[in-house]
JSON list of C-alpha atoms and ligand atoms in Angstrom, two decimals:
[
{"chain": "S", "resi": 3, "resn": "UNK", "atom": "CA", "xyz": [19.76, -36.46, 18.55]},
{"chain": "S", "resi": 4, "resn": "UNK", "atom": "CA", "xyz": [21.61, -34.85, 21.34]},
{"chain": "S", "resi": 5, "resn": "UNK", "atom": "CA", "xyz": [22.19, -30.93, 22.11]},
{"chain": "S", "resi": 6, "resn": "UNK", "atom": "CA", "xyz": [25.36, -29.74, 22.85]},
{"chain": "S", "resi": 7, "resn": "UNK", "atom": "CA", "xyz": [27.38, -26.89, 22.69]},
{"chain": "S", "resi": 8, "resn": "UNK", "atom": "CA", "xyz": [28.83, -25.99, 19.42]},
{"chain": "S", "resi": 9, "resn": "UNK", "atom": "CA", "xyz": [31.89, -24.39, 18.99]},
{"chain": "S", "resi": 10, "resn": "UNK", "atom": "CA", "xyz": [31.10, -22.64, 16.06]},
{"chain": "S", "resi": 11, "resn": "UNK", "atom": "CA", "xyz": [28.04, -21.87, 16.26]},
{"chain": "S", "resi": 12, "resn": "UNK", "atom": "CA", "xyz": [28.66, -20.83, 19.91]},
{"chain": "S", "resi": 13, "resn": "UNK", "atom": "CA", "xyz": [25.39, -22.22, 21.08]},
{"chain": "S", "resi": 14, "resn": "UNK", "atom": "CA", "xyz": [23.87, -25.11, 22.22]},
{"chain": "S", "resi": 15, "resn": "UNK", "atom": "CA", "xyz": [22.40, -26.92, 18.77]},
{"chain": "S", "resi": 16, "resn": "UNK", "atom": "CA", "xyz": [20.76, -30.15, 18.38]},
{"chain": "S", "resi": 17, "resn": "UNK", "atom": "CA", "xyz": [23.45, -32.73, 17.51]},
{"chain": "S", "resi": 18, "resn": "UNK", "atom": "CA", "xyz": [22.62, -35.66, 14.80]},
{"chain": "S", "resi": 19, "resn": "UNK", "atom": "CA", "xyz": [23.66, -39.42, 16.02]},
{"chain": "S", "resi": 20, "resn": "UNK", "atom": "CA", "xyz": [25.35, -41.43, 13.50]},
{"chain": "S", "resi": 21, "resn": "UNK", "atom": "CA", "xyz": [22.24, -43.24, 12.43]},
{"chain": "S", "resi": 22, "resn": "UNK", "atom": "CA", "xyz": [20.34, -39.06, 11.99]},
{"chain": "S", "resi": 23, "resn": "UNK", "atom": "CA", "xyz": [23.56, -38.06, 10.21]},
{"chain": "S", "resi": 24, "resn": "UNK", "atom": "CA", "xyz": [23.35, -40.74, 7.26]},
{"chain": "S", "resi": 25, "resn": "UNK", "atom": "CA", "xyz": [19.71, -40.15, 6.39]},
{"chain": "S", "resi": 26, "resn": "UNK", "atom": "CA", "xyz": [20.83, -35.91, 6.38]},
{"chain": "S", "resi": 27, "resn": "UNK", "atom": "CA", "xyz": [24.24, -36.59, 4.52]},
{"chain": "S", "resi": 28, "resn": "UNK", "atom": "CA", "xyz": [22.10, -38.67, 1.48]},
{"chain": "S", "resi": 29, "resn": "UNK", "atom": "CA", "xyz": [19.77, -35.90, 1.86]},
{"chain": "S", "resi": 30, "resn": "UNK", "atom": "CA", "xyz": [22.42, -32.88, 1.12]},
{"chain": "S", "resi": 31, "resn": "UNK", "atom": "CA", "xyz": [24.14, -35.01, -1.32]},
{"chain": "S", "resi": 32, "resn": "UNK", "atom": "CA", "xyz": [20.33, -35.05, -3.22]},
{"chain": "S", "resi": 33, "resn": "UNK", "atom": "CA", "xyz": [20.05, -31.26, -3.04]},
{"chain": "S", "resi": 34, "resn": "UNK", "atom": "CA", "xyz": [22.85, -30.32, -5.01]},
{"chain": "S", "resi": 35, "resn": "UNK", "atom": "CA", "xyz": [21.09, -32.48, -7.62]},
{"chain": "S", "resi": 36, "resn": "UNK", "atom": "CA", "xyz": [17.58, -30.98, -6.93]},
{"chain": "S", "resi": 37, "resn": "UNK", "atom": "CA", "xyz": [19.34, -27.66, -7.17]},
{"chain": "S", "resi": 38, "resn": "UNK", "atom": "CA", "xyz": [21.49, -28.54, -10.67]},
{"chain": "S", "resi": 39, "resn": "UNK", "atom": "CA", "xyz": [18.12, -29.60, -12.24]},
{"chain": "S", "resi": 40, "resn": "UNK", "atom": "CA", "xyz": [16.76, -25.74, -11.71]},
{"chain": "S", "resi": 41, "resn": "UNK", "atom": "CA", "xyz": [15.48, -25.47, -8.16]},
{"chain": "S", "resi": 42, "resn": "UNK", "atom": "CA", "xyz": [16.10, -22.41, -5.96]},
{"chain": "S", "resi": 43, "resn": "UNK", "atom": "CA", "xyz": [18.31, -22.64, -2.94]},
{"chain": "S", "resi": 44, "resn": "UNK", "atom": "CA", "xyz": [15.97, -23.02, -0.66]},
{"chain": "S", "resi": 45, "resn": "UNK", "atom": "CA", "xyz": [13.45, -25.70, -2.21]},
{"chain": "S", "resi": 46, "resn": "UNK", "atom": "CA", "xyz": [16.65, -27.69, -3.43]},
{"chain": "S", "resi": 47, "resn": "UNK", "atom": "CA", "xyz": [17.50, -28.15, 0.42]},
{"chain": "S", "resi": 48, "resn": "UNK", "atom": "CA", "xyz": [14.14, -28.02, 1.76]},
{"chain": "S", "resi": 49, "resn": "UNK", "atom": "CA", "xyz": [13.93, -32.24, 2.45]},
{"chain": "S", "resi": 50, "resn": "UNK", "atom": "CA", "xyz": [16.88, -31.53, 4.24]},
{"chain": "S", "resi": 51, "resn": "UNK", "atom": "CA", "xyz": [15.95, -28.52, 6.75]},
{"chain": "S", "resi": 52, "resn": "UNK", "atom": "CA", "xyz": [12.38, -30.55, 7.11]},
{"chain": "S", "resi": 53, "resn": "UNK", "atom": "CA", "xyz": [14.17, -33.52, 8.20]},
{"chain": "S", "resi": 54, "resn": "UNK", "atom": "CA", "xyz": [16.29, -32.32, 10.72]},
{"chain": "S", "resi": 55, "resn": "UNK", "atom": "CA", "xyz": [13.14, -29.92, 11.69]},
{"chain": "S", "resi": 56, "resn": "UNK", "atom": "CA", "xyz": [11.19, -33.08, 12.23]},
{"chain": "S", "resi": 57, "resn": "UNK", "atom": "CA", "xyz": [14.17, -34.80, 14.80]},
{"chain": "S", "resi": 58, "resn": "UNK", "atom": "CA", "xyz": [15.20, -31.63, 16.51]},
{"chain": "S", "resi": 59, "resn": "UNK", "atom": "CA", "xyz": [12.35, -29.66, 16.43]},
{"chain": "S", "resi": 60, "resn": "UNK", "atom": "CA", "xyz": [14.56, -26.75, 15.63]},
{"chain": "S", "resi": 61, "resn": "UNK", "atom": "CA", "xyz": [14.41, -24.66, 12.60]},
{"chain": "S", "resi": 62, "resn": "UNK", "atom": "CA", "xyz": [17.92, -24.45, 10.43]},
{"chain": "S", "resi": 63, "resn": "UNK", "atom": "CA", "xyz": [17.75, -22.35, 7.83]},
{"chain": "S", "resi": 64, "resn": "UNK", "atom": "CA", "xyz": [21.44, -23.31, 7.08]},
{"chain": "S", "resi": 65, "resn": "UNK", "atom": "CA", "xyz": [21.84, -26.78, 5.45]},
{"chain": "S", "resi": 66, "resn": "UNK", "atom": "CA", "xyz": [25.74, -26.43, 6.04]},
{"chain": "S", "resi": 67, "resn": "UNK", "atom": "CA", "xyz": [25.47, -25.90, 9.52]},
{"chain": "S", "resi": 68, "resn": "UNK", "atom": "CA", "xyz": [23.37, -29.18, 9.80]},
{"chain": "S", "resi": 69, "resn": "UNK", "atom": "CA", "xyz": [26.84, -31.22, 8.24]},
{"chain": "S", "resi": 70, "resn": "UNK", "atom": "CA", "xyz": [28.38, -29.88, 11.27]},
{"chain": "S", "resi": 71, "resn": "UNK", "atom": "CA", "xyz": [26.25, -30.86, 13.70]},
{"chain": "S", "resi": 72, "resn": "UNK", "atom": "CA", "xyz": [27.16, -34.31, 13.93]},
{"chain": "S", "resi": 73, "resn": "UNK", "atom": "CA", "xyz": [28.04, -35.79, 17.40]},
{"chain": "S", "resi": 74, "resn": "UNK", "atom": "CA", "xyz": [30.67, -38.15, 16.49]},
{"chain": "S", "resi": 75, "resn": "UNK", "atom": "CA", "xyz": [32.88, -35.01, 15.31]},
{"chain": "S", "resi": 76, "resn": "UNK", "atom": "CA", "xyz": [33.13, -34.04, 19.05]},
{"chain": "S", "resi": 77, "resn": "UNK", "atom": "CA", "xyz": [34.45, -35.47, 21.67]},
{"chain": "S", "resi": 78, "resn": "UNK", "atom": "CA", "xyz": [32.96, -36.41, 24.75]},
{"chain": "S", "resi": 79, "resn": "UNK", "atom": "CA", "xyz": [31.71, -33.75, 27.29]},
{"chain": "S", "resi": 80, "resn": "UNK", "atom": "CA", "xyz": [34.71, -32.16, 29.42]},
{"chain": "S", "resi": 81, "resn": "UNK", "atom": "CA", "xyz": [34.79, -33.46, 33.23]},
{"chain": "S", "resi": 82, "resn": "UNK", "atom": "CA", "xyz": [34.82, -29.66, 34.37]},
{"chain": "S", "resi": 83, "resn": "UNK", "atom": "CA", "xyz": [32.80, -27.35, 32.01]},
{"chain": "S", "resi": 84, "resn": "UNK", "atom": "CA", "xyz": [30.42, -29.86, 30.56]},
{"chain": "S", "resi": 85, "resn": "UNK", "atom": "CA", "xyz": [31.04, -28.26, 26.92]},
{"chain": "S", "resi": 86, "resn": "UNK", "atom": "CA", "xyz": [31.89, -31.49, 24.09]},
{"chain": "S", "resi": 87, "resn": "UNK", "atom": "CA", "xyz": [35.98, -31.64, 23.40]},
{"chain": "S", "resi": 88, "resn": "UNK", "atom": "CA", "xyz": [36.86, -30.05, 20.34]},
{"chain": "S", "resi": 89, "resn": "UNK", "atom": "CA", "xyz": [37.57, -33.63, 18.41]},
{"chain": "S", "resi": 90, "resn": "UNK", "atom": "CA", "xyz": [36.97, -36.95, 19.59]},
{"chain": "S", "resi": 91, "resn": "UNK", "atom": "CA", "xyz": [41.01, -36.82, 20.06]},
{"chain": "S", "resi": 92, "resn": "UNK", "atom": "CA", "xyz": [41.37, -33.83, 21.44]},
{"chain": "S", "resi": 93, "resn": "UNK", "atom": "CA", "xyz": [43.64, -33.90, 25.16]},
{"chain": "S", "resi": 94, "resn": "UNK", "atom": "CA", "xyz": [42.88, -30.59, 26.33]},
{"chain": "S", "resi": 95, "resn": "UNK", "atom": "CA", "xyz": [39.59, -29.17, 26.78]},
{"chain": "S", "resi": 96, "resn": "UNK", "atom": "CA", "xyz": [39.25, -25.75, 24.48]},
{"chain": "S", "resi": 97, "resn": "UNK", "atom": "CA", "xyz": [37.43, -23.62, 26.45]},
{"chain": "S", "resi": 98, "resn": "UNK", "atom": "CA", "xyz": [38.32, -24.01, 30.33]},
{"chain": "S", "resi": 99, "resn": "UNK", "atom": "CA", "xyz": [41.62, -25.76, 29.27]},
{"chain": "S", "resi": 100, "resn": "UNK", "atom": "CA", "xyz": [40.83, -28.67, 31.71]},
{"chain": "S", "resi": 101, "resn": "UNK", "atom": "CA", "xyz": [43.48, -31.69, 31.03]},
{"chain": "S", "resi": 102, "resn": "UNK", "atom": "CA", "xyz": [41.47, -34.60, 29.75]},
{"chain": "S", "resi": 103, "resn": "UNK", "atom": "CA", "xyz": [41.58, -37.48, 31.78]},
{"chain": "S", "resi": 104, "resn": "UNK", "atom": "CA", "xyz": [42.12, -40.96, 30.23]},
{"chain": "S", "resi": 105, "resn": "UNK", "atom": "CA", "xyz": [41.14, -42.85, 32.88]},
{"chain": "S", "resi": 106, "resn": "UNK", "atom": "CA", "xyz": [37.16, -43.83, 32.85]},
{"chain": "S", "resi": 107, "resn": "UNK", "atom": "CA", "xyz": [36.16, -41.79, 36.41]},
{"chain": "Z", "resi": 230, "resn": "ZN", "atom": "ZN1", "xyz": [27.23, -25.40, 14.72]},
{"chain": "Z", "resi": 231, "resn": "ZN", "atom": "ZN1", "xyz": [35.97, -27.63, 29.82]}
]
């Protein structure tokens, strides 16, 4: 777990590591079946929103919002602003526009 800045959320959010994201990704795939056997919305994703609650200590009410949060979808932080790069390709950084450099600094 790692917080940065997320673009769409436009706030800093706590970030799952690759290793956080499998455990949540079984764990959303499972509530669509908890939910298809007759639970609400919110008890169908509950082992979800408790999971990430228990690694970030922060308390998403959105389940889609935690598939987003996933470091490896963002690049590393920009030299200038400190804000992630858009996409782990991404050559320009999206919010001060500072160039990417290629070069480890
Ligand atoms: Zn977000
Ligand atoms: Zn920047």
């Amino acid at each position: 777990m790692k917080k940065l800045w997320c673009w769409r959320c436009k706030m800093e959010i706590p970030m799952l590591n690759e290793e956080e994201y499998a455990i949540a990704h079984k764990l959303y795939l499972k509530s669509f079946k908890r939910r298809i056997s007759g639970m609400t919305r919110e008890e169908g994703f509950k082992p979800l929103l408790d999971y990430y609650r228990e690694i970030t200590g922060f308390e998403e009410t959105e389940p889609n919002a935690i598939m987003h949060h996933r470091i490896a979808q963002y690049g590393p932080s920009c030299q200038n602003c400190g804000k992630p790069y858009r996409t782990p390709e991404a050559k320009m950084c999206a919010d001060c526009g500072n160039k990417r450099s290629q070069k480890n600094q």
